Amino acid sequence: MHWYGRAVVIVVSVGISAGIVALLYFAYRPSSEQFANVNSSTHPVGYTADLQEYCDILTPSDNPHIGQSRLRTLIDLAVAEPDANVVWRIDYALRMAHERLKFGDADEAVRLLENALALEEERGVNQERLDEILDALIVAYIRQGENDNCITPEGRYACILPLNGPSHQKPNGSQGAIRYLTRVLTTHPDDMRYRWLLNITHMTLGTYPDDVPEQFLISPTKFGSDVDIGRFEEIAPEAGIYNIKLAGGSIVDDFDNEGLPDIITTTWDPCGSMAYYHNDGDGRFSDLTASSGLEKQLGGLNLIQADYNNDGWLDVLVLRGGWMLEDGQMRMSLLRNNGDNTFTDLTHVAGLASEHPRQGAAWADYNLDGHLDLYVCNESEPISWLGDPETGGYPTIHASELFRNNGDGTFTEMANIARVTNDRYCKGTAWGDYDNDGDPDLYVSNFGESNRLYRNDGGGTFLDIAHAVGVAEPINSFATWFWDYNNDGCLDLFVAGYSFDIAEVAKDYLGLPNEGSLPKLYKNDCTGGFADVTEEAGLNRVHLTMGANYGDFDNDGFQDVLLGTGFVDYDSLEPNAAYRNDNSGKFQDVTLSSGFGHLQKGHAVAFGDIDRDGDQDVFMQIGGFFPGDAFLSALYENPGHGNHWLSIKLVGTKSNRDAMGARIKITVRSDEGERAVFAFVSSGGSFGASTLEQEVGLGDAIEVISVEIRWPSGTAQSIEEISLDTHIRVTEGMSGFELLKKSSIRLAPDRTALDFY
């Protein structure tokens, strides 16, 4: 735990003087009654005023991430204490530096901390206090370097490993960090966090590995890729996608039915709006946020898409309040797509305006009536670090919710009846028919307690069998999904572990014992059970995984993994991680060769064939939780790998319109004989939403023999005589298919070659 870290203990970590503690402790904090009153009455169609109220309540509060009251209190306190003693002034500088850095003023944080260091050294040096000041200086200088070099369209490559040469053209930040990292390592030579940060900061100056002292060097071999997958070029600003936002969600999908994937994003800032980028078909995107009505949609840490009313237009669900504990009593937003690039907020009308902290949700037709139902993953708080209910911590229990779609635009909450309340700190959820009995089952990923696998019993109720089938871990988990990673026709399960400490990541890179939370890959044995194959698959690596999803990097027909990484702390500098499925049950680390090794905090990951050339591109929302930790979103163009593909858009009639939950089997012939490639219709992982159209790589296939579809309704359908490398649409109950003529486009056509590449 560091000086700038955990929210719950932020004002007591340094023995700060009693007067400052008292003022910070009693600074304005929103009460539960204030949040409860936001939605105390019935509201009409399109009502969004309550979202502005969340902004108005939280901004002046003492919320440890985004509240301004602590900063204002400290400013007032300095005026009231002009003749304070040295200890008071040092404590004050530490607190004020934290607040300044939180809001992005790294220069002022550095100035305050340098003054604090001088004062501490003058008074004879208390080693514990000195260590704290030096730690704070390291973090402040690192952030100063990022602010000076990375947060521009031209500078964004200075935060993507591998760094070629001196990527930081303004070296002061990294030089300052290295100066103090070298100093603290003389007294703390075994501190893995400092060792990791020393290597990373030298990379930014082009002085790695030569200038890193040998005893602290992390060998370049530890940062290498297993294979060269081909670099995905990051082109977001050149394509017209330019925003600097905090952590948020993302969707890549076609919202205007023009056959081109668009992009919608959110930010967890309760005063920040969504963004809607329309794919114009010429390689560029237009910002339709204002005209679409989405500029009034404020906040949101995650979002997912679904045609909940079966009208043929993809709608959007926005989740709010995640990680905010009692400050996160916010409603979600159900946004109906009006079919003209505008959206209407129907949350209250639909009966979905309950207020809880939440980040995850997933759509499926759990009762098979042709209408998509919704499971909402609320954050309950029975884990120790969130507070002790007996002593006035955070006692509220927010059971997760299952909303049954009534088919008339409204929903009925059924979690208690269905036995899926999951009164735990839920961070991710996914639906999938793991037992192949025709109805979707539900996996729930919890932080701090065991996970759930709710088996659908077919009568509107579920039974938790996670422990019985061995899929209850990891205890600290986050993003999750069902997928068929080995193409055997049975849905496997991936659950990302979530670690806090960058030191555990460093130990993992060095092959040292560590306490990090490992992910789990559970292989379906096709008889109702799972086997933990994480280690043999090569995925037993420590990551600070937040946003995550799967897709096919190289169109070989086997699903790969992309992990967005980070934590709230500014020192959480871990490259986002990419793993290629090598077709043998093992995954290869391709983080650096792929270009996905972004050091900034990776959040919602979404795959989609944005340029319609047959391979999947990637959009990632990037940014942190403090107001000063915003960053640019990233759009990665797939370089292409020469493999074949088939893109399939399913349209349900008896089933839900999106055909969510449908299973696809594509049988192909290659020179080695016949093989099958399987696809599962969903938006992928639980933090980032990929296209519902299934973009399936076929590798070295020379012929498509057949496509078999098992619709959510239970109907089976088979089609033949399909050409390789085509886009098709298949409608439930209709024979044959429709060939969709989609010409490929060049993204960012006016871009010039980048020296970085």
Short mmCIF file of C-alpha atoms in Angstrom, two decimals, residues 484 487 489 646-650 659 661-667 676-681 692-696 706-711 717 730:
data_model
loop_
_atom_site.label_atom_id
_atom_site.label_comp_id
_atom_site.label_asym_id
_atom_site.label_seq_id
_atom_site.Cartn_x
_atom_site.Cartn_y
_atom_site.Cartn_z
CA ASP A 484 -14.61 -22.64 -27.42
CA ASN A 487 -12.77 -26.05 -31.27
CA GLY A 489 -17.92 -27.88 -29.79
CA LEU A 646 -16.10 -16.06 -43.07
CA SER A 647 -18.25 -13.34 -41.52
CA ILE A 648 -21.75 -14.42 -40.44
CA LYS A 649 -24.59 -12.15 -39.36
CA LEU A 650 -27.45 -14.11 -37.77
CA ALA A 659 -29.36 -14.68 -32.01
CA GLY A 661 -26.47 -17.68 -27.55
CA ALA A 662 -26.51 -19.28 -31.01
CA ARG A 663 -23.83 -21.87 -31.76
CA ILE A 664 -22.14 -22.06 -35.17
CA LYS A 665 -20.11 -24.93 -36.62
CA ILE A 666 -18.17 -24.25 -39.81
CA THR A 667 -16.73 -27.33 -41.49
CA ALA A 676 -14.41 -27.76 -37.74
CA VAL A 677 -14.29 -24.20 -36.44
CA PHE A 678 -16.86 -23.20 -33.81
CA ALA A 679 -18.30 -19.80 -32.93
CA PHE A 680 -20.61 -18.63 -30.16
CA VAL A 681 -22.75 -15.50 -30.56
CA LEU A 692 -22.26 -9.67 -32.52
CA GLU A 693 -21.63 -10.51 -36.16
CA GLN A 694 -19.34 -13.53 -36.02
CA GLU A 695 -16.03 -12.86 -37.75
CA VAL A 696 -14.49 -16.31 -37.99
CA SER A 706 -21.03 -26.40 -44.56
CA VAL A 707 -22.23 -24.03 -41.86
CA GLU A 708 -24.48 -25.47 -39.16
CA ILE A 709 -26.38 -23.23 -36.75
CA ARG A 710 -28.12 -24.14 -33.55
CA TRP A 711 -30.42 -21.23 -32.77
CA GLN A 717 -30.19 -24.99 -39.68
CA VAL A 730 -28.55 -16.04 -42.28
#
